[in-house]
XYZ file of C-alpha atoms in Angstrom:
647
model
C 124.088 152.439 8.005
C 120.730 152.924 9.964
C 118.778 149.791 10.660
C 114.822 149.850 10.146
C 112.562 148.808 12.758
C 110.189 146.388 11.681
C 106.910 147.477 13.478
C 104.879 144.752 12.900
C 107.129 142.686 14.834
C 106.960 145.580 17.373
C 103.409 145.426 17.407
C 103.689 141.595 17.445
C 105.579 141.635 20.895
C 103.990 143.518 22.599
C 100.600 141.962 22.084
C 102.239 138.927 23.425
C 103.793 140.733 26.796
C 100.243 142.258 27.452
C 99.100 139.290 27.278
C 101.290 137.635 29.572
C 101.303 140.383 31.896
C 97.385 139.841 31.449
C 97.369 136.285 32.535
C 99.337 136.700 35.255
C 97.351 139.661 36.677
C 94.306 137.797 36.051
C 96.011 134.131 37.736
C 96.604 136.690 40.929
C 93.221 138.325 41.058
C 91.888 134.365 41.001
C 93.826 133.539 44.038
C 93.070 136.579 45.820
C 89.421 136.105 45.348
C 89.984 132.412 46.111
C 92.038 133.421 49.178
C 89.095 135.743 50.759
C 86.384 133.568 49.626
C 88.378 130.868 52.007
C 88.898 133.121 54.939
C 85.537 135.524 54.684
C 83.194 132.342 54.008
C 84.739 129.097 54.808
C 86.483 130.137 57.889
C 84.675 132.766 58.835
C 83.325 131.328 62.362
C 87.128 130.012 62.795
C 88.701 133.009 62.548
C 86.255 135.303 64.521
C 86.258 133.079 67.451
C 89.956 133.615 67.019
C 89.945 137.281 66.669
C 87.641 137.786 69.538
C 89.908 135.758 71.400
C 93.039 137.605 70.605
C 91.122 141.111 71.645
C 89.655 139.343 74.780
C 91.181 137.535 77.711
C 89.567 135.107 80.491
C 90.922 135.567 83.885
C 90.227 133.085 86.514
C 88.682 134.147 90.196
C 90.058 132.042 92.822
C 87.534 131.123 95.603
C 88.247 131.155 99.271
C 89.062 127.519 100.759
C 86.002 126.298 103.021
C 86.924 126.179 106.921
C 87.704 123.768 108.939
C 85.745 123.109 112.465
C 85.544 120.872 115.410
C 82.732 119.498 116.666
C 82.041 122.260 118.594
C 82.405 125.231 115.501
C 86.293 125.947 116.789
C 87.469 127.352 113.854
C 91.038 124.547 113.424
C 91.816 126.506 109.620
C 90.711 129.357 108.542
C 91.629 132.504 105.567
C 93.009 136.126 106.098
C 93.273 138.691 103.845
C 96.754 140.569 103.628
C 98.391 143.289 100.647
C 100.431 141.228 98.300
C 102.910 142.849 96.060
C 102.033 141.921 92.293
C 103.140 142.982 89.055
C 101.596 142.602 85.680
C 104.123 141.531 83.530
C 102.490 143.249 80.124
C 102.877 146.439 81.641
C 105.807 146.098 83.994
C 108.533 146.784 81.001
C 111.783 145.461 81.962
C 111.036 143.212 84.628
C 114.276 142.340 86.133
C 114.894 145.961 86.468
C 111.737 146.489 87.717
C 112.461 143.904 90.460
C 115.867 145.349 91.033
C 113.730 148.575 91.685
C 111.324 147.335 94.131
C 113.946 145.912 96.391
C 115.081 149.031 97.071
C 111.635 149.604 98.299
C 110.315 146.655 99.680
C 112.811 143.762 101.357
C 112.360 141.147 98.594
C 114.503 137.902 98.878
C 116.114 135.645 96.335
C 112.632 132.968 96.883
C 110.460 135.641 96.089
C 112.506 136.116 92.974
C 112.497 131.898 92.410
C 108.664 132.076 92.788
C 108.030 134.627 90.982
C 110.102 133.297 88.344
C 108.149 129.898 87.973
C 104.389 131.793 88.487
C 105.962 133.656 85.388
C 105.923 130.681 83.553
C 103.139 128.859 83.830
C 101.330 132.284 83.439
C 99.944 134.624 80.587
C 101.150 138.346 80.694
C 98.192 140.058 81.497
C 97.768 138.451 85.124
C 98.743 139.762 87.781
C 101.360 137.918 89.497
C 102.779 138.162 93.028
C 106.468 139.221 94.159
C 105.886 139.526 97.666
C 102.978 138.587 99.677
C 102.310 139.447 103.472
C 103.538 142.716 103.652
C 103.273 145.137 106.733
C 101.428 148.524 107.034
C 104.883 149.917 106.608
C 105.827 148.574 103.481
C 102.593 149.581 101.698
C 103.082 152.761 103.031
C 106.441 152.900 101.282
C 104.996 151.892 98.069
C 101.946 153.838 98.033
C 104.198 156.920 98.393
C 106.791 155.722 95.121
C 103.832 154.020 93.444
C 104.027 156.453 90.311
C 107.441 155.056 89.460
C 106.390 151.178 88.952
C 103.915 150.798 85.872
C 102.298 147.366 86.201
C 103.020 147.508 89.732
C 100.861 147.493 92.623
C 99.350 145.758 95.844
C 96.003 143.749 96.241
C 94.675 141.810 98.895
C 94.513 138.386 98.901
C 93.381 135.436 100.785
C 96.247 133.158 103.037
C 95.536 130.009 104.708
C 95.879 129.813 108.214
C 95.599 127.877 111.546
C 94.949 129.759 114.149
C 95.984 126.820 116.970
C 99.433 126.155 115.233
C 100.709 122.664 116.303
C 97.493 121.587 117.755
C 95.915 118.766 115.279
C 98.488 119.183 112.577
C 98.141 115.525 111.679
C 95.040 115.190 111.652
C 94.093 118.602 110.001
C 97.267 119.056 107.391
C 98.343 122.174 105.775
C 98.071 123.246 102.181
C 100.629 124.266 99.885
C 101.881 125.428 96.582
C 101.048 122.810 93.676
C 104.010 120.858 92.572
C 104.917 119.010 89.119
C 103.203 115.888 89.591
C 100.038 117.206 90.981
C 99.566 119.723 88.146
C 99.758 116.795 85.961
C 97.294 114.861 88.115
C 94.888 117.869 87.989
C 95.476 118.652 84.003
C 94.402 114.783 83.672
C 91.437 115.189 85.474
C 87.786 116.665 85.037
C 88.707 119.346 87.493
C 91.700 121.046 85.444
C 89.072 124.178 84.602
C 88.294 124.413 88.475
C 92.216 124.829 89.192
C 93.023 127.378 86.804
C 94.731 130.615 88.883
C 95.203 128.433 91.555
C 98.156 128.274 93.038
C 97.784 125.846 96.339
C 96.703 122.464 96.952
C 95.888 120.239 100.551
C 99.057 118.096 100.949
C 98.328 116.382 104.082
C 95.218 115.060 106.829
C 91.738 116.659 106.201
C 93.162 119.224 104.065
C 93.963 116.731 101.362
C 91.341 114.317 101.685
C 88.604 116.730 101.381
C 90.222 119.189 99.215
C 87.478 118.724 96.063
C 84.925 120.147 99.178
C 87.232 122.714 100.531
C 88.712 123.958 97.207
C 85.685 125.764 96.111
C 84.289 126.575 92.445
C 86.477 129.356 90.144
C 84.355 132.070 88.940
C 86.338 133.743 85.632
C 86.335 137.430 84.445
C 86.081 138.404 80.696
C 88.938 141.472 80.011
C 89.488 143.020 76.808
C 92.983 143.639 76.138
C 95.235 145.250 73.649
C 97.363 143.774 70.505
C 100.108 143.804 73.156
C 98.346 141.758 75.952
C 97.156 145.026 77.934
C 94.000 144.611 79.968
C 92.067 147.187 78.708
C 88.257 147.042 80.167
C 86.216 144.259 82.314
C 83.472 142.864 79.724
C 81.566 140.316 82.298
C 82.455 138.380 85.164
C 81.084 134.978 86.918
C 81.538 135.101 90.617
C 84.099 132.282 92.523
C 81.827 130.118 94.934
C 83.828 129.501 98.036
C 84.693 126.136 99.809
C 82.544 124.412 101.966
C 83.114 124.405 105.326
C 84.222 120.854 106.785
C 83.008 120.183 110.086
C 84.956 117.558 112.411
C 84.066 115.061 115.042
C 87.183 115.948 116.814
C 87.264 118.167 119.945
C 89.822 120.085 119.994
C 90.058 121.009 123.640
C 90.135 117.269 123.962
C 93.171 117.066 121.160
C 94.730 119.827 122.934
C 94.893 118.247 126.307
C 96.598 114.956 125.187
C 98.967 116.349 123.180
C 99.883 118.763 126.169
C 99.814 115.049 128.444
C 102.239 113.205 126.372
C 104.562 116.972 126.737
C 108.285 116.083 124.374
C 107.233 112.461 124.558
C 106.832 110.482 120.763
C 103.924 108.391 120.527
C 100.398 107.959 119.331
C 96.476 108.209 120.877
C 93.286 107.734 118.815
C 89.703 108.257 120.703
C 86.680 107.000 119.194
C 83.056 106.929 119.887
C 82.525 103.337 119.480
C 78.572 103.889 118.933
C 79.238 105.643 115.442
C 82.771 105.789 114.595
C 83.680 109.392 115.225
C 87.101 109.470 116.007
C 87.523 111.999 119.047
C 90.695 112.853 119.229
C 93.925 111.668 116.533
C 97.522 112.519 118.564
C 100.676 112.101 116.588
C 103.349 113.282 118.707
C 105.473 115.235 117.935
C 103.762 117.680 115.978
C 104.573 120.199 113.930
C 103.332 123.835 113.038
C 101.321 123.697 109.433
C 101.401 127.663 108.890
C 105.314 126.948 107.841
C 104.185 125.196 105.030
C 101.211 127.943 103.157
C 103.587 129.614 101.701
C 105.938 127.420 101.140
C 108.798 126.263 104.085
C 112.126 127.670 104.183
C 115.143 125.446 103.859
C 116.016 125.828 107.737
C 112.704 124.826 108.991
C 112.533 121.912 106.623
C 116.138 120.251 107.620
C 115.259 120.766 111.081
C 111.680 118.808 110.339
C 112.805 116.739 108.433
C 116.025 115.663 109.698
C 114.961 115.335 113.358
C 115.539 111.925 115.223
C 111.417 112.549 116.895
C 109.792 112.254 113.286
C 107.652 115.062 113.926
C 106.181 114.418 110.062
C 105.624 111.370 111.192
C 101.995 110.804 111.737
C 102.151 107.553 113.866
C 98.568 107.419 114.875
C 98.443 105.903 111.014
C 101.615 105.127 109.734
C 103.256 104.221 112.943
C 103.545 100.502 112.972
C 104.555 98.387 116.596
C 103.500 94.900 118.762
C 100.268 95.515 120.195
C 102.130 93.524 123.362
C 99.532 92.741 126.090
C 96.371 94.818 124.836
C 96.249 92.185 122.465
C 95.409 89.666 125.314
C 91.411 90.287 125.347
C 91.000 89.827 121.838
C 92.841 86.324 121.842
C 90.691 85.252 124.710
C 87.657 86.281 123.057
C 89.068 84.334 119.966
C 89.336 81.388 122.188
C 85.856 81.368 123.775
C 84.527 81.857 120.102
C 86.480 79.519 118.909
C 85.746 76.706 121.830
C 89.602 76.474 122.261
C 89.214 77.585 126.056
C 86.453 78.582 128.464
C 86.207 81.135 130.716
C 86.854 78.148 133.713
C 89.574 76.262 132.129
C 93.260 76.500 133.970
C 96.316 77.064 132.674
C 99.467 76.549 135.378
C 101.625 79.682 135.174
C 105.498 78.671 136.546
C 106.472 81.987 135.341
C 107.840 80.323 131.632
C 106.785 78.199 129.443
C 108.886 75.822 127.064
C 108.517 75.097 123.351
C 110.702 73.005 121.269
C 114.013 74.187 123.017
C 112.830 77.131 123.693
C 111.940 79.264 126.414
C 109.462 81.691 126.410
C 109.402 83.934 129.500
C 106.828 85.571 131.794
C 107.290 89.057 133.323
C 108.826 87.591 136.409
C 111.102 84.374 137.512
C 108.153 83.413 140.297
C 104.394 82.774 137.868
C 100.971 83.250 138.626
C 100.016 79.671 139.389
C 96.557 78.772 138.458
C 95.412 80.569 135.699
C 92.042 81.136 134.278
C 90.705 83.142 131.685
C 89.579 86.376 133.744
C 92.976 86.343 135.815
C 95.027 86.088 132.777
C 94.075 89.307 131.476
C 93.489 90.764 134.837
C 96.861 90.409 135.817
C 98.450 89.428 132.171
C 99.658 86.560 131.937
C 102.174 85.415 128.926
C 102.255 82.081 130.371
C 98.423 81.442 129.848
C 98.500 82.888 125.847
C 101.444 81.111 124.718
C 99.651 78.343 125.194
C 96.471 79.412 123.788
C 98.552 80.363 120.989
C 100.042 77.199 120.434
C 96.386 75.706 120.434
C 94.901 78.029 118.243
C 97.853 78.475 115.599
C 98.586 80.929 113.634
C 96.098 80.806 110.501
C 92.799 80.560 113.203
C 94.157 83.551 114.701
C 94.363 85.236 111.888
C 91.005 85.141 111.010
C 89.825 85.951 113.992
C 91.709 89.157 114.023
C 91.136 90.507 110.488
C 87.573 91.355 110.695
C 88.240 93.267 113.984
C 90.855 95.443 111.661
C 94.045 94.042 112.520
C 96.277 94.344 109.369
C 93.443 95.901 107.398
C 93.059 99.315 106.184
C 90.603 100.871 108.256
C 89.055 103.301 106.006
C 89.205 106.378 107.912
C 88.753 109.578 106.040
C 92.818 110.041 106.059
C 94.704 109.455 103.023
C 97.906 107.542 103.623
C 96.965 104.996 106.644
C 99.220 101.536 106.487
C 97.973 97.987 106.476
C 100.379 96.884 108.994
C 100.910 93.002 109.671
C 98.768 90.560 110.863
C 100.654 87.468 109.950
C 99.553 84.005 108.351
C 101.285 81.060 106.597
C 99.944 82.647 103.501
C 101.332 85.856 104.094
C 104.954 83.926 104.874
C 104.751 82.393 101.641
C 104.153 85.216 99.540
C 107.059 87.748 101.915
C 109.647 84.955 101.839
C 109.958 83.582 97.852
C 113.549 82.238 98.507
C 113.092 77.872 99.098
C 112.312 77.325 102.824
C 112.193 80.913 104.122
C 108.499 80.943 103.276
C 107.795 77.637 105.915
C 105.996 78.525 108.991
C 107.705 77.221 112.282
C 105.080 76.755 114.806
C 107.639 77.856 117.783
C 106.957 81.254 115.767
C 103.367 80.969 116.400
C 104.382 81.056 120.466
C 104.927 85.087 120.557
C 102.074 85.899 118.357
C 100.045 85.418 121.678
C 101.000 88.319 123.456
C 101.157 90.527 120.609
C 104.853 90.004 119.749
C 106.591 88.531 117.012
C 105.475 89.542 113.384
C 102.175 91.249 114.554
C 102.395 95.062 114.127
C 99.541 97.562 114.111
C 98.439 100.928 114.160
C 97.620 102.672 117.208
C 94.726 103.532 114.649
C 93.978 99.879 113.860
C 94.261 98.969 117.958
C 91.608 101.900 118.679
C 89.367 100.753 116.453
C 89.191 96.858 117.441
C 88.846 98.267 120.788
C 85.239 100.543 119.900
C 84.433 97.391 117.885
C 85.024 94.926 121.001
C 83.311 98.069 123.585
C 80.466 98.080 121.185
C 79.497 94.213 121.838
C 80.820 93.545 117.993
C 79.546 95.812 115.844
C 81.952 97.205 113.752
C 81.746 101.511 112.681
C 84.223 102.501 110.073
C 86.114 105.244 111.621
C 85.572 108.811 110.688
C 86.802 112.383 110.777
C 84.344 114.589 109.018
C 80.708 114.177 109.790
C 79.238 117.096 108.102
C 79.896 119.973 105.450
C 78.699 123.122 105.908
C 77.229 125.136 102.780
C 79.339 128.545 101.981
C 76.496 130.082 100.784
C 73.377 128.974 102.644
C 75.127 127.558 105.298
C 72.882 124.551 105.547
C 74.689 121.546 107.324
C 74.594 118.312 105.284
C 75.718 115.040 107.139
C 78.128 112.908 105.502
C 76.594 109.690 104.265
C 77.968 106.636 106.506
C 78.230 103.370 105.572
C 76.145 100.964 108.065
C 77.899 99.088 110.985
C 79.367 95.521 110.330
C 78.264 93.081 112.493
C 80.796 90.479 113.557
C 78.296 88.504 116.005
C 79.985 87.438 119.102
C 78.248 85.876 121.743
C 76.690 87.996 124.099
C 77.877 85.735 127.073
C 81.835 85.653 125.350
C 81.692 89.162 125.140
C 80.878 89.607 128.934
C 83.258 87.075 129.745
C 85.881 89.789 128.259
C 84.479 92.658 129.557
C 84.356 91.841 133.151
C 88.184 90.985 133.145
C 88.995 94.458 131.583
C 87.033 96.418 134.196
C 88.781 93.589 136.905
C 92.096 95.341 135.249
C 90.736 99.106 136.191
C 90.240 97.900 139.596
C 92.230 95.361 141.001
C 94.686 94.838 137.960
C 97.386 96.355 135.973
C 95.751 99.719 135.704
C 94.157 100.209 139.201
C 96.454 102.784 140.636
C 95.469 104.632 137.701
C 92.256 104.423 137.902
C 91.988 105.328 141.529
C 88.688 106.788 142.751
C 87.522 107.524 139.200
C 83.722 108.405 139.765
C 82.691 106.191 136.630
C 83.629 102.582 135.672
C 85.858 102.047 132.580
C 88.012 98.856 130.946
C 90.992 98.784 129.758
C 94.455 96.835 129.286
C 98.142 97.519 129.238
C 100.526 96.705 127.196
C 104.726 96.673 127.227
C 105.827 95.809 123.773
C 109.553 95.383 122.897
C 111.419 97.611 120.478
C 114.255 95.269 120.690
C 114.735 91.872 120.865
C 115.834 90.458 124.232
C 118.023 87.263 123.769
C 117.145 84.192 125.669
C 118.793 84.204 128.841
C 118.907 88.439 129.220
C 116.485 90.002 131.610
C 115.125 93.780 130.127
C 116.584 96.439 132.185
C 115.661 99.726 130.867
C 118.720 101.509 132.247
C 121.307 99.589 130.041
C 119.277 100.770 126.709
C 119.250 103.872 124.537
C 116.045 105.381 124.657
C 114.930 104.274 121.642
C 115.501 100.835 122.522
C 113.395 101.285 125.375
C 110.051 99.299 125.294
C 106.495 101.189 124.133
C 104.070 101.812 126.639
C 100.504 100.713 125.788
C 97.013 100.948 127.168
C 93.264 100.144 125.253
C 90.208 101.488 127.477
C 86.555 102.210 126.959
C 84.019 103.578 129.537
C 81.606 103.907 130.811
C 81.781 100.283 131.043
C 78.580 98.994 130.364
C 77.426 101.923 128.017
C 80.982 102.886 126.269
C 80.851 106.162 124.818
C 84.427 106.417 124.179
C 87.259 103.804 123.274
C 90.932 104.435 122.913
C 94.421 102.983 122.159
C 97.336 104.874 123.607
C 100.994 104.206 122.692
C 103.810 106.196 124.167
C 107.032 105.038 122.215
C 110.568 103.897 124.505
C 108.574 104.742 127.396
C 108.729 101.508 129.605
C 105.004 100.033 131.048
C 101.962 100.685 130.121
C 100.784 101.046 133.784
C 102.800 103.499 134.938
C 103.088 105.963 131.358
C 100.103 105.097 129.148
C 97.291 104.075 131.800
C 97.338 107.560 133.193
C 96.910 109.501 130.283
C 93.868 107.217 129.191
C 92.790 108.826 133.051
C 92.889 112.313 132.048
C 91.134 111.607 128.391
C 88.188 109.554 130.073
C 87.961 112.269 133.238
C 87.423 114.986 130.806
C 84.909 113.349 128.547
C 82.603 111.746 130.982
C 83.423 114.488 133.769
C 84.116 117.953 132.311
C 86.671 118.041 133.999
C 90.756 119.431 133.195
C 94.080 118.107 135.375
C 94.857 120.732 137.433
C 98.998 122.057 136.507
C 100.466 119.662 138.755
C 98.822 116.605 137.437
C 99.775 117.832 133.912
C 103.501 118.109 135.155
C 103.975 114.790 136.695
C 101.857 113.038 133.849
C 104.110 114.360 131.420
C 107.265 113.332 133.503
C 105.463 109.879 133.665
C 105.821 110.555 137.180
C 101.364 110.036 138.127
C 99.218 107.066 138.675
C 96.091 108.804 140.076
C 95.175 112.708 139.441
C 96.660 114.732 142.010
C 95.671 118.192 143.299
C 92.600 119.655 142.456
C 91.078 119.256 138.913
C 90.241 122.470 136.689
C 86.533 122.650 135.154
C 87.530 121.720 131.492
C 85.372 124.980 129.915
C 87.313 127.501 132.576
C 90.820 126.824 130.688
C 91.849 128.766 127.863
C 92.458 126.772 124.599
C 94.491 129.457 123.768
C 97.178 130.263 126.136
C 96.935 134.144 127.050
């Protein structure tokens, strides 16, 4: 039997689906209206800033690093331009077969691959990033002809550090290299994180470091537009890189040059000031090392054989180098002791070649002593006898506070990031080293070999130099200084470095004199006289043997018995002219026995060529390095006729 369809109900339904269907087009039509209403009106600066971000692209122009110059414009660091390899990841394709393509090409080694491999990382696709840098004439000649084959590929020129006199300075200048983890954190914390964006290298050591904000430079930045897939498609705008300023140095080089060649394989330390201002001269760390193994980052042979070596060539010992000032440290205690009224320059001291405290003997250079001592003769020819005493008067607090304003155990400020403190020794100082109960108690029979610079006292060759310009300068006191100007990149106008003004310590004119006349007694009838030979200029000085070692009691030194590097340091602090110093020095050569006979004569050479002109002729520079001279011998060279550069 057919069934009837009831239409109304028909009807009925279908009303209601329409209207559903109704509602829920209408429901969608609100939310799509509501949707662009959001993102055309509400967001509508948000999201164009974004979109013109995703079709453009901001590159960043590295500047060129500023120079750096000696005092006389030698150029000590300086940028080349050479053809770097680079490939632009967006349009490379496959890059590891890419790479595996350009090997066949052009050597490159599994480091390149490394550093490309982190540049990749910490870079966008678009920029260009480089494989291999340095390459020779040949190899772009290879590439040019295959270039068709490598989309994304191709070579640029770009700017490498360099230092044209290798070794010479390296201390003192330092090297730059690539930016590690912690210092890209440093910089990303900083107000300079914009400034450092495409760079890839950073000063690590000496003037490099400390003056990198100078040197680095301002980045300029280049607007691309670029594709949906990251391509660089056109240049929009551009804002130029400002490069470095140049950093001009108080050192001479030819002077830095000529020590270092003096001291020859010999380890040790020389710092040269100019003790009317502070400009330090000349800064020797020896060894040295060569910086341009560092700009692009040192290979693992060169770096064990740095870094592993028994010399310390990283070492820089003119300001990290700690030791016993030994006798140089004489003058100052006698000028502490005619401040302090503890002596005058008359008063006697009997020197039996020992002197006894509390059980103990404390020995003079020799069995037979001086006899009467006073004040001139005991630095003249050095007495220990006469200074253990005065140490035992003064004690060990009162000598301490004599010494720290002249430097001693103080950071000296110089323009040098990393320079130690040293030790200058006090009961307070024991008390806070030592916390275990009695260990912190000063003995006075350890005051004894604070006298002659022994015992806990240890300095910088740095810190020695500069109480040395402070005591040739009749007690005013320069802060010691590298840089003394900066040179404009673009204008090229020289602006002086502020300096802070000199420190007055205010010794007595009279004590002062007292001090000088037994150094320049020293240069001519003492310690250093041989040295000092016919020198056509007056200068004063003091040597210095300092122990490496202990020496027991009842054991005589005997150089022959010791490993080298037991040996004792040879020492000498000078300043001439005399009575108008315009240069001051400490010179330490490490295990190298007495100061006379090692460190006296290269303090000859340095004051010969600054007051003089003039150069040691090549014998003189052989037996000085053998430690084998007292007085030049043969005929000296006119300092300007030698090369700094060997041909």
């Amino acid at each position: 039997m057919t069934e009837l369809r009831n239409s109304l109900a028909d009807a009925a339904r279908f009303r209601m689906r329409a209207l559903a269907v109704g509602i829920v087009a209408l429901a969608a039509f609100c939310v799509l209206t509501g949707r662009l209403f959001f993102l055309q009106v509400l967001r509508h600066e948000d999201l164009a800033a974004q979109a013109e971000s995703n079709r453009t692209a901001v590159v960043p122009i590295v500047p060129g690093r500023g120079l750096i110059l000696d005092r006389n414009g030698v150029v000590l660091a300086s940028n080349y331009s050479a053809y770097t390899l680079e490939i632009t990841p967006a349009q490379a394709g496959d890059l590891d077969e890419t790479i595996a393509e350009l090997s066949r090409v052009v050597e490159i080694q599994p480091r390149d691959r490394r550093r490309f491999k982190q540049l990749l990382e910490q870079a966008r696709n678009f920029e260009s990033l480089p494989i291999r840098t340095r390459l020779s004439e040949q190899e772009v000649a290879r590439f040019a002809a295959q270039r068709y084959r490598f989309p994304g590929v191709d070579i640029k020129a770009r700017l490498f550090r360099n230092y044209p006199l290798g070794e010479v300075a390296s201390h003192a200048i330092g090297y730059i290299g690539r930016i590690n983890q912690n210092e890209k954190t440093r910089i990303q914390d900083s107000d300079d994180e914009a400034n450092y964006r495409g760079t890839e290298y950073i000063g690590k050591l000496g003037i490099e470091q400390s003056f990198e904000p100078v040197l680095h430079g301002s980045t300029g930045v280049e607007q691309m537009e670029t594709s949906a897939g990251g391509r660089a498609v056109r240049s929009l705008s551009s804002y130029p890189a400002t490069p470095g300023d140049a950093v001009l140095l108080a050192l001479d080089i030819r002077l830095q040059k000529l020590v270092e060649d003096l001291f020859g394989a010999r380890r040790g330390a020389l710092v040269a000031i100019d003790p009317r201002s502070g400009e330090v001269l000349a800064l020797v760390s020896k060894p040295t090392f060569d910086p341009n193994l560092f700009v692009e980052g040192i290979d693992v042979e060169n770096w064990t054989a740095l870094n592993e070596s028994p010399d310390k060539p990283l070492l820089n010992r003119a300001l990290r180098g700690t030791y016993p000032p030994g006798s140089t440290y004489k003058p100052f205690m006698a000028l502490a002791a005619l401040e302090s009224g503890k002596r005058t320059p008359s008063m006697i001291t009997q020197d039996n070649g020992s002197w006894s405290f509390g059980g103990h003997v404390f020995r003079s250079h020799s069995d037979h002593g001086l006899g009467a001592v006073d004040m001139h003769r005991s630095i003249v020819q050095s007495s220990n006898v006469y200074y253990y005493a005065l140490a035992n008067d003064m004690g060990v607090d009162l000598m301490h506070d004599f010494m720290q304003p002249l430097g001693f155990g103080q950071l000296t400020g110089i323009d040098l990031h990393g320079e130690l403190r040293g030790l200058l020794p006090s009961r307070e100082w024991k008390r806070n080293a030592y916390r275990r109960p009695g260990q912190g108690t000063w003995y006075a029979g350890e005051t004894i070999s604070l006298g002659i610079g022994q015992g806990y006292n240890s300095f910088t060759t740095l810190q020695l130099a500069h109480a040395t310009a402070t005591l040739a300068n009749a007690g005013l006191r320069h802060r010691p200084h590298l840089a003394i100007a900066t040179l404009d990149a673009v204008t090229q106008e020289r602006r002086p470095l502020a300096r802070e003004p000199a420190v007055d310590l205010h010794y007595r004119p009279e004590n002062l004199e007292v001090v000088r006349r037994a150094l320049v007694g020293v240069t001519q009838e003492g310690t250093s006289a041989r040295a000092f030979a016919g020198a056509r200029y007056l200068s004063a000085g003091k040597t210095g043997t300092a122990q490496a070692v202990s020496i027991g009691q009842k054991d005589r030194y005997n150089a022959a018995r010791l490993q080298e590097q037991q040996r004792d340091h040879a020492l000498y602090i000078a300043f001439a002219p005399a009575n108008e110093p315009r240069i001051a020095l400490a010179v330490l050569v490490e295990n190298a026995g007495w100061g006379a006979g090692v460190a006296a004569p290269i303090a000859r050479r340095v004051f010969d060529y600054w007051l003089l002109g003039e150069y040691p002729s090549e014998e003189d520079m052989l037996a000085v390095q053998k430690g084998a001279a007292t007085a030049p011998i043969g005929k000296p060279r006119l300092a300007a006729d030698v090369p700094l550069v060997e041909p």
